[in-house]
Structure formats: C-alpha cells, structure tokens
Amino acid sequence: MSKFYKPYSEDRMVCTLCQHYCKIKTGKTGICGVNKNVGDKMECLVYGHPSALAIDPIEKKPLYHFLPNTKSFSIGTVGCNFHCPFCQNWSISQTSKIDETNYYSPEQIVALARDNSCASIAYTYNEPTIFYPYARDIALDAQKYGIKNVFVTDGYESTEVIEDMVGVIDAVNIDLKSFNEHYYKKELGGDLHKVLKNLKLFVEKGIWVEITTLIVPSKNDSDEELRQIASFIAKELGVHIPWHISAFYPDYKEQRLPRTSQESLNRAYTIGKEAGLNYIYMGNAGVENPTVCPECSKVLIERQYFGVQCNELLDGCCPSCGYKLEGIFK
C-alpha cells in the first residue's frame, strides 16, 4: 500500500494527500478532519466507510467527453480540505463524524459497480483527495474488470497524489471556483495558484480533464473574472478542455444570494466562446447542451438534462468531416 505521509518532527507527521501538507501532531487530524497521526503512521479514518453511494449517469459528474451515456457508480465519504460556503453536500463534506458501522471493502464497491453494469466508478460528493488511499485501492481492483475511474475534485491534490494517479485515475472534473486569490483563501480555504498549477499538471500527465465553474452571483460572476477563467483554460490548458458553467442555488451559508440567472450563464458562455473554447456546457439550467464538431459544426451528441438523446460519433470521430473529438469514448 502506498504511503502518503512522512515524518516531520518527533511528534508530527506531514500528510502528503493534498496541497495543505498538514503537519499533524500525534493523536490529531489535519484540516480535512479524517486523516489522523496515530503515532507511527497516518491513518485514513474514512477508509471503508462511505457516507454516500449512488448510481448516476456519467453526465451528472459532469463529464461530457468521457464514456457518454454510461452509468457511473458514485461514492463519497465525509470530510473536505476546503470549506466552501455554498457547498451543496455540506452535510457530509463539512463534518468528520464517521459511521463506522457502515463498512465496504474496495472489492465490495467494485462488485456493486459490476452488478449494476457501471462503466466507471466516480469518487465524488465530498473531496476524494482526502480518501485517496481508499479510492486508489478501489480503482486498482476496478481495473481488473475494465471499469474506469474518475475524480470530481476541487483540484487541491498534492503533487505526490497527482503523480500516483497516472494509470490509476482516468478522468477528473475539477472545480475552478474563482480567479480571485483573496476569495480562494478567505472564503474557500485554498490557494488559487496551487489549483492552477495542478490543472496544468493533470493535463500534462494525460489524465482527461473537464472543468466546472459554479457561477455564484456577486462572488465570481463579473465579466473580468469570467474572462480570466476562460482565458486561462484556453491559453494554459487548451481550447479542447470542456468548461461546465453551472448555476448556483442558495444553500448552506449562502442562503441570501439569488439563483444564477440564465442571462449570467449566457454571458459566461459568450465570454468562453470569445476566448476560443470549443466546448462550453451549462449545468443546473435544464438546457440541451449538445456537443458540436469544432471543425464542421455538426451536432455530434444531443443531450437533455443528464440523458444522451443521440450520439453520432463513429469511433470517436465526426461522421461528416472525420474530426477526432477530444475525450475518452467507447
């Protein structure tokens, strides 16, 4: 089993799961609340103890260029390395209370995925980086049966974990929550520059990347900030990286903010197109979100909500002009 910790001092260890690199005293946990220094090692307290299990369409993650129209077995635990005030899964992400009566071995999770004909397993709902030792063991067992593995993440993995994910995790959807350093640090509990660095590293390592930005009114929805996000994706990652712009609904500590308007989503879409992005999708908005060939403009995949209505791809290519669509397809 891979170790994601190292000694720091006589009574402290460094957890190397995420970019916080918490220096944890014996008997204590780090920021996430679920990785504990037990004296001679770090123990992932949520290993084997999921708080949420579900079968979802892969489009719900959202991943639109990864095995479209397939089912993904979704699993989450408790805990998080961020404290986003708008979190929709705050009841599990912002607690460290573990139901230890609920145990599923990696092999049991894979068996459930197989029994339900899932093409992938998604580590999601809370931040999967904090339970990477568990996710990793599940993923390696899943590979024996041709089941792929995806992370839905805030992008705050340690460099060590991203290096280890190569050949283990097939795709990631990463939240790029803002382009404001102060907002990331004060409101979310992270470092924008570390997220941006990780985004580039994921692309460099050949792991399929899609990006989600939750458009939160008055927090990250200015034209300037949306342009910064879209420009970063286009120039630093590639115009082929799908950008999911998602509508905010009042939740957790952001009950007083309004819902994201369709006008704001349309504005973000236009800004993304002006930046040169090929694939922009609107989430939580009930729109169709087709995938269009960037070469000849043929509609390749038609969607309604999370369902694929029609898929015209032939071996991953446009049937009209032969353009090979970026992503992972059957």
PDB file of N, CA, C and O in Angstrom, residues 218-257:
ATOM      1  N   SER A 218     -22.479  37.773  -7.584  1.00  0.00           N
ATOM      2  CA  SER A 218     -21.728  38.770  -6.810  1.00  0.00           C
ATOM      3  C   SER A 218     -20.397  38.233  -6.279  1.00  0.00           C
ATOM      4  O   SER A 218     -19.600  38.989  -5.732  1.00  0.00           O
ATOM      5  N   LYS A 219     -20.112  36.937  -6.449  1.00  0.00           N
ATOM      6  CA  LYS A 219     -18.871  36.363  -5.922  1.00  0.00           C
ATOM      7  C   LYS A 219     -17.818  36.133  -7.008  1.00  0.00           C
ATOM      8  O   LYS A 219     -16.636  36.391  -6.799  1.00  0.00           O
ATOM      9  N   ASN A 220     -18.258  35.597  -8.165  1.00  0.00           N
ATOM     10  CA  ASN A 220     -17.268  35.275  -9.215  1.00  0.00           C
ATOM     11  C   ASN A 220     -17.838  35.480 -10.612  1.00  0.00           C
ATOM     12  O   ASN A 220     -17.335  34.907 -11.570  1.00  0.00           O
ATOM     13  N   ASP A 221     -18.912  36.301 -10.709  1.00  0.00           N
ATOM     14  CA  ASP A 221     -19.640  36.391 -11.987  1.00  0.00           C
ATOM     15  C   ASP A 221     -19.389  37.677 -12.771  1.00  0.00           C
ATOM     16  O   ASP A 221     -20.125  37.983 -13.714  1.00  0.00           O
ATOM     17  N   SER A 222     -18.343  38.420 -12.414  1.00  0.00           N
ATOM     18  CA  SER A 222     -18.036  39.625 -13.197  1.00  0.00           C
ATOM     19  C   SER A 222     -17.457  39.226 -14.545  1.00  0.00           C
ATOM     20  O   SER A 222     -16.854  38.154 -14.695  1.00  0.00           O
ATOM     21  N   ASP A 223     -17.636  40.087 -15.540  1.00  0.00           N
ATOM     22  CA  ASP A 223     -17.070  39.819 -16.860  1.00  0.00           C
ATOM     23  C   ASP A 223     -15.562  39.608 -16.769  1.00  0.00           C
ATOM     24  O   ASP A 223     -15.006  38.712 -17.413  1.00  0.00           O
ATOM     25  N   GLU A 224     -14.900  40.425 -15.964  1.00  0.00           N
ATOM     26  CA  GLU A 224     -13.447  40.346 -15.849  1.00  0.00           C
ATOM     27  C   GLU A 224     -13.005  38.980 -15.332  1.00  0.00           C
ATOM     28  O   GLU A 224     -12.098  38.352 -15.897  1.00  0.00           O
ATOM     29  N   GLU A 225     -13.653  38.510 -14.278  1.00  0.00           N
ATOM     30  CA  GLU A 225     -13.228  37.232 -13.700  1.00  0.00           C
ATOM     31  C   GLU A 225     -13.556  36.064 -14.618  1.00  0.00           C
ATOM     32  O   GLU A 225     -12.759  35.136 -14.769  1.00  0.00           O
ATOM     33  N   LEU A 226     -14.715  36.112 -15.253  1.00  0.00           N
ATOM     34  CA  LEU A 226     -15.072  35.042 -16.186  1.00  0.00           C
ATOM     35  C   LEU A 226     -14.105  35.017 -17.374  1.00  0.00           C
ATOM     36  O   LEU A 226     -13.738  33.940 -17.857  1.00  0.00           O
ATOM     37  N   ARG A 227     -13.681  36.194 -17.832  1.00  0.00           N
ATOM     38  CA  ARG A 227     -12.687  36.251 -18.913  1.00  0.00           C
ATOM     39  C   ARG A 227     -11.363  35.651 -18.469  1.00  0.00           C
ATOM     40  O   ARG A 227     -10.686  34.959 -19.245  1.00  0.00           O
ATOM     41  N   GLN A 228     -10.970  35.922 -17.219  1.00  0.00           N
ATOM     42  CA  GLN A 228      -9.715  35.372 -16.706  1.00  0.00           C
ATOM     43  C   GLN A 228      -9.771  33.843 -16.674  1.00  0.00           C
ATOM     44  O   GLN A 228      -8.801  33.167 -17.046  1.00  0.00           O
ATOM     45  N   ILE A 229     -10.891  33.297 -16.236  1.00  0.00           N
ATOM     46  CA  ILE A 229     -11.034  31.838 -16.171  1.00  0.00           C
ATOM     47  C   ILE A 229     -10.991  31.243 -17.571  1.00  0.00           C
ATOM     48  O   ILE A 229     -10.233  30.303 -17.850  1.00  0.00           O
ATOM     49  N   ALA A 230     -11.807  31.797 -18.474  1.00  0.00           N
ATOM     50  CA  ALA A 230     -11.884  31.268 -19.836  1.00  0.00           C
ATOM     51  C   ALA A 230     -10.546  31.397 -20.553  1.00  0.00           C
ATOM     52  O   ALA A 230     -10.116  30.481 -21.277  1.00  0.00           O
ATOM     53  N   SER A 231      -9.860  32.516 -20.343  1.00  0.00           N
ATOM     54  CA  SER A 231      -8.568  32.738 -20.988  1.00  0.00           C
ATOM     55  C   SER A 231      -7.523  31.757 -20.464  1.00  0.00           C
ATOM     56  O   SER A 231      -6.720  31.217 -21.236  1.00  0.00           O
ATOM     57  N   PHE A 232      -7.537  31.511 -19.157  1.00  0.00           N
ATOM     58  CA  PHE A 232      -6.592  30.546 -18.586  1.00  0.00           C
ATOM     59  C   PHE A 232      -6.810  29.165 -19.201  1.00  0.00           C
ATOM     60  O   PHE A 232      -5.845  28.492 -19.590  1.00  0.00           O
ATOM     61  N   ILE A 233      -8.057  28.730 -19.276  1.00  0.00           N
ATOM     62  CA  ILE A 233      -8.341  27.410 -19.846  1.00  0.00           C
ATOM     63  C   ILE A 233      -7.834  27.344 -21.288  1.00  0.00           C
ATOM     64  O   ILE A 233      -7.136  26.399 -21.679  1.00  0.00           O
ATOM     65  N   ALA A 234      -8.185  28.348 -22.071  1.00  0.00           N
ATOM     66  CA  ALA A 234      -7.826  28.336 -23.497  1.00  0.00           C
ATOM     67  C   ALA A 234      -6.318  28.387 -23.717  1.00  0.00           C
ATOM     68  O   ALA A 234      -5.771  27.633 -24.529  1.00  0.00           O
ATOM     69  N   LYS A 235      -5.630  29.263 -22.982  1.00  0.00           N
ATOM     70  CA  LYS A 235      -4.207  29.502 -23.244  1.00  0.00           C
ATOM     71  C   LYS A 235      -3.282  28.531 -22.518  1.00  0.00           C
ATOM     72  O   LYS A 235      -2.223  28.166 -23.043  1.00  0.00           O
ATOM     73  N   GLU A 236      -3.668  28.120 -21.316  1.00  0.00           N
ATOM     74  CA  GLU A 236      -2.772  27.298 -20.499  1.00  0.00           C
ATOM     75  C   GLU A 236      -3.094  25.805 -20.560  1.00  0.00           C
ATOM     76  O   GLU A 236      -2.211  24.974 -20.333  1.00  0.00           O
ATOM     77  N   LEU A 237      -4.354  25.470 -20.843  1.00  0.00           N
ATOM     78  CA  LEU A 237      -4.756  24.065 -20.845  1.00  0.00           C
ATOM     79  C   LEU A 237      -5.111  23.571 -22.240  1.00  0.00           C
ATOM     80  O   LEU A 237      -4.798  22.442 -22.609  1.00  0.00           O
ATOM     81  N   GLY A 238      -5.797  24.402 -23.010  1.00  0.00           N
ATOM     82  CA  GLY A 238      -6.186  24.031 -24.364  1.00  0.00           C
ATOM     83  C   GLY A 238      -7.647  24.322 -24.633  1.00  0.00           C
ATOM     84  O   GLY A 238      -8.505  24.138 -23.761  1.00  0.00           O
ATOM     85  N   VAL A 239      -7.950  24.779 -25.850  1.00  0.00           N
ATOM     86  CA  VAL A 239      -9.330  25.139 -26.204  1.00  0.00           C
ATOM     87  C   VAL A 239     -10.235  23.906 -26.256  1.00  0.00           C
ATOM     88  O   VAL A 239     -11.460  24.027 -26.301  1.00  0.00           O
ATOM     89  N   HIS A 240      -9.635  22.700 -26.204  1.00  0.00           N
ATOM     90  CA  HIS A 240     -10.418  21.465 -26.267  1.00  0.00           C
ATOM     91  C   HIS A 240     -10.921  21.017 -24.898  1.00  0.00           C
ATOM     92  O   HIS A 240     -11.707  20.068 -24.803  1.00  0.00           O
ATOM     93  N   ILE A 241     -10.486  21.688 -23.825  1.00  0.00           N
ATOM     94  CA  ILE A 241     -10.921  21.298 -22.481  1.00  0.00           C
ATOM     95  C   ILE A 241     -12.357  21.772 -22.258  1.00  0.00           C
ATOM     96  O   ILE A 241     -12.636  22.973 -22.336  1.00  0.00           O
ATOM     97  N   PRO A 242     -13.309  20.880 -21.986  1.00  0.00           N
ATOM     98  CA  PRO A 242     -14.697  21.305 -21.753  1.00  0.00           C
ATOM     99  C   PRO A 242     -14.809  22.166 -20.494  1.00  0.00           C
ATOM    100  O   PRO A 242     -14.207  21.855 -19.456  1.00  0.00           O
ATOM    101  N   TRP A 243     -15.601  23.247 -20.616  1.00  0.00           N
ATOM    102  CA  TRP A 243     -15.869  24.138 -19.482  1.00  0.00           C
ATOM    103  C   TRP A 243     -17.353  24.053 -19.156  1.00  0.00           C
ATOM    104  O   TRP A 243     -18.195  24.408 -19.976  1.00  0.00           O
ATOM    105  N   HIS A 244     -17.660  23.563 -17.956  1.00  0.00           N
ATOM    106  CA  HIS A 244     -19.039  23.468 -17.488  1.00  0.00           C
ATOM    107  C   HIS A 244     -19.328  24.688 -16.616  1.00  0.00           C
ATOM    108  O   HIS A 244     -18.710  24.847 -15.553  1.00  0.00           O
ATOM    109  N   ILE A 245     -20.221  25.538 -17.068  1.00  0.00           N
ATOM    110  CA  ILE A 245     -20.623  26.694 -16.271  1.00  0.00           C
ATOM    111  C   ILE A 245     -21.960  26.338 -15.629  1.00  0.00           C
ATOM    112  O   ILE A 245     -22.940  26.063 -16.302  1.00  0.00           O
ATOM    113  N   SER A 246     -21.962  26.315 -14.314  1.00  0.00           N
ATOM    114  CA  SER A 246     -23.080  25.741 -13.585  1.00  0.00           C
ATOM    115  C   SER A 246     -23.824  26.798 -12.780  1.00  0.00           C
ATOM    116  O   SER A 246     -23.207  27.710 -12.215  1.00  0.00           O
ATOM    117  N   ALA A 247     -25.134  26.661 -12.717  1.00  0.00           N
ATOM    118  CA  ALA A 247     -25.963  27.630 -11.998  1.00  0.00           C
ATOM    119  C   ALA A 247     -25.957  27.344 -10.498  1.00  0.00           C
ATOM    120  O   ALA A 247     -26.095  26.202 -10.063  1.00  0.00           O
ATOM    121  N   PHE A 248     -25.798  28.402  -9.724  1.00  0.00           N
ATOM    122  CA  PHE A 248     -25.823  28.336  -8.266  1.00  0.00           C
ATOM    123  C   PHE A 248     -27.261  28.368  -7.756  1.00  0.00           C
ATOM    124  O   PHE A 248     -28.115  29.104  -8.282  1.00  0.00           O
ATOM    125  N   TYR A 249     -27.516  27.552  -6.739  1.00  0.00           N
ATOM    126  CA  TYR A 249     -28.774  27.616  -5.995  1.00  0.00           C
ATOM    127  C   TYR A 249     -28.446  27.868  -4.534  1.00  0.00           C
ATOM    128  O   TYR A 249     -27.490  27.271  -4.007  1.00  0.00           O
ATOM    129  N   PRO A 250     -29.188  28.742  -3.861  1.00  0.00           N
ATOM    130  CA  PRO A 250     -28.872  29.071  -2.464  1.00  0.00           C
ATOM    131  C   PRO A 250     -28.792  27.823  -1.587  1.00  0.00           C
ATOM    132  O   PRO A 250     -29.691  26.985  -1.595  1.00  0.00           O
ATOM    133  N   ASP A 251     -27.693  27.704  -0.848  1.00  0.00           N
ATOM    134  CA  ASP A 251     -27.503  26.539   0.006  1.00  0.00           C
ATOM    135  C   ASP A 251     -26.473  26.849   1.081  1.00  0.00           C
ATOM    136  O   ASP A 251     -25.698  27.802   0.967  1.00  0.00           O
ATOM    137  N   TYR A 252     -26.476  26.052   2.142  1.00  0.00           N
ATOM    138  CA  TYR A 252     -25.507  26.106   3.231  1.00  0.00           C
ATOM    139  C   TYR A 252     -25.423  27.519   3.816  1.00  0.00           C
ATOM    140  O   TYR A 252     -26.412  28.018   4.337  1.00  0.00           O
ATOM    141  N   LYS A 253     -24.298  28.199   3.670  1.00  0.00           N
ATOM    142  CA  LYS A 253     -24.141  29.530   4.265  1.00  0.00           C
ATOM    143  C   LYS A 253     -24.447  30.667   3.295  1.00  0.00           C
ATOM    144  O   LYS A 253     -24.301  31.840   3.651  1.00  0.00           O
ATOM    145  N   GLU A 254     -24.838  30.309   2.072  1.00  0.00           N
ATOM    146  CA  GLU A 254     -25.135  31.338   1.066  1.00  0.00           C
ATOM    147  C   GLU A 254     -26.623  31.312   0.717  1.00  0.00           C
ATOM    148  O   GLU A 254     -27.022  31.257  -0.438  1.00  0.00           O
ATOM    149  N   GLN A 255     -27.454  31.376   1.751  1.00  0.00           N
ATOM    150  CA  GLN A 255     -28.903  31.318   1.550  1.00  0.00           C
ATOM    151  C   GLN A 255     -29.477  32.633   1.020  1.00  0.00           C
ATOM    152  O   GLN A 255     -30.556  32.649   0.432  1.00  0.00           O
ATOM    153  N   ARG A 256     -28.764  33.719   1.220  1.00  0.00           N
ATOM    154  CA  ARG A 256     -29.313  35.037   0.875  1.00  0.00           C
ATOM    155  C   ARG A 256     -29.005  35.459  -0.560  1.00  0.00           C
ATOM    156  O   ARG A 256     -29.574  36.437  -1.048  1.00  0.00           O
ATOM    157  N   LEU A 257     -28.112  34.749  -1.200  1.00  0.00           N
ATOM    158  CA  LEU A 257     -27.788  35.098  -2.583  1.00  0.00           C
ATOM    159  C   LEU A 257     -28.876  34.575  -3.529  1.00  0.00           C
ATOM    160  O   LEU A 257     -29.487  33.547  -3.268  1.00  0.00           O
TER     161      LEU A 257
END
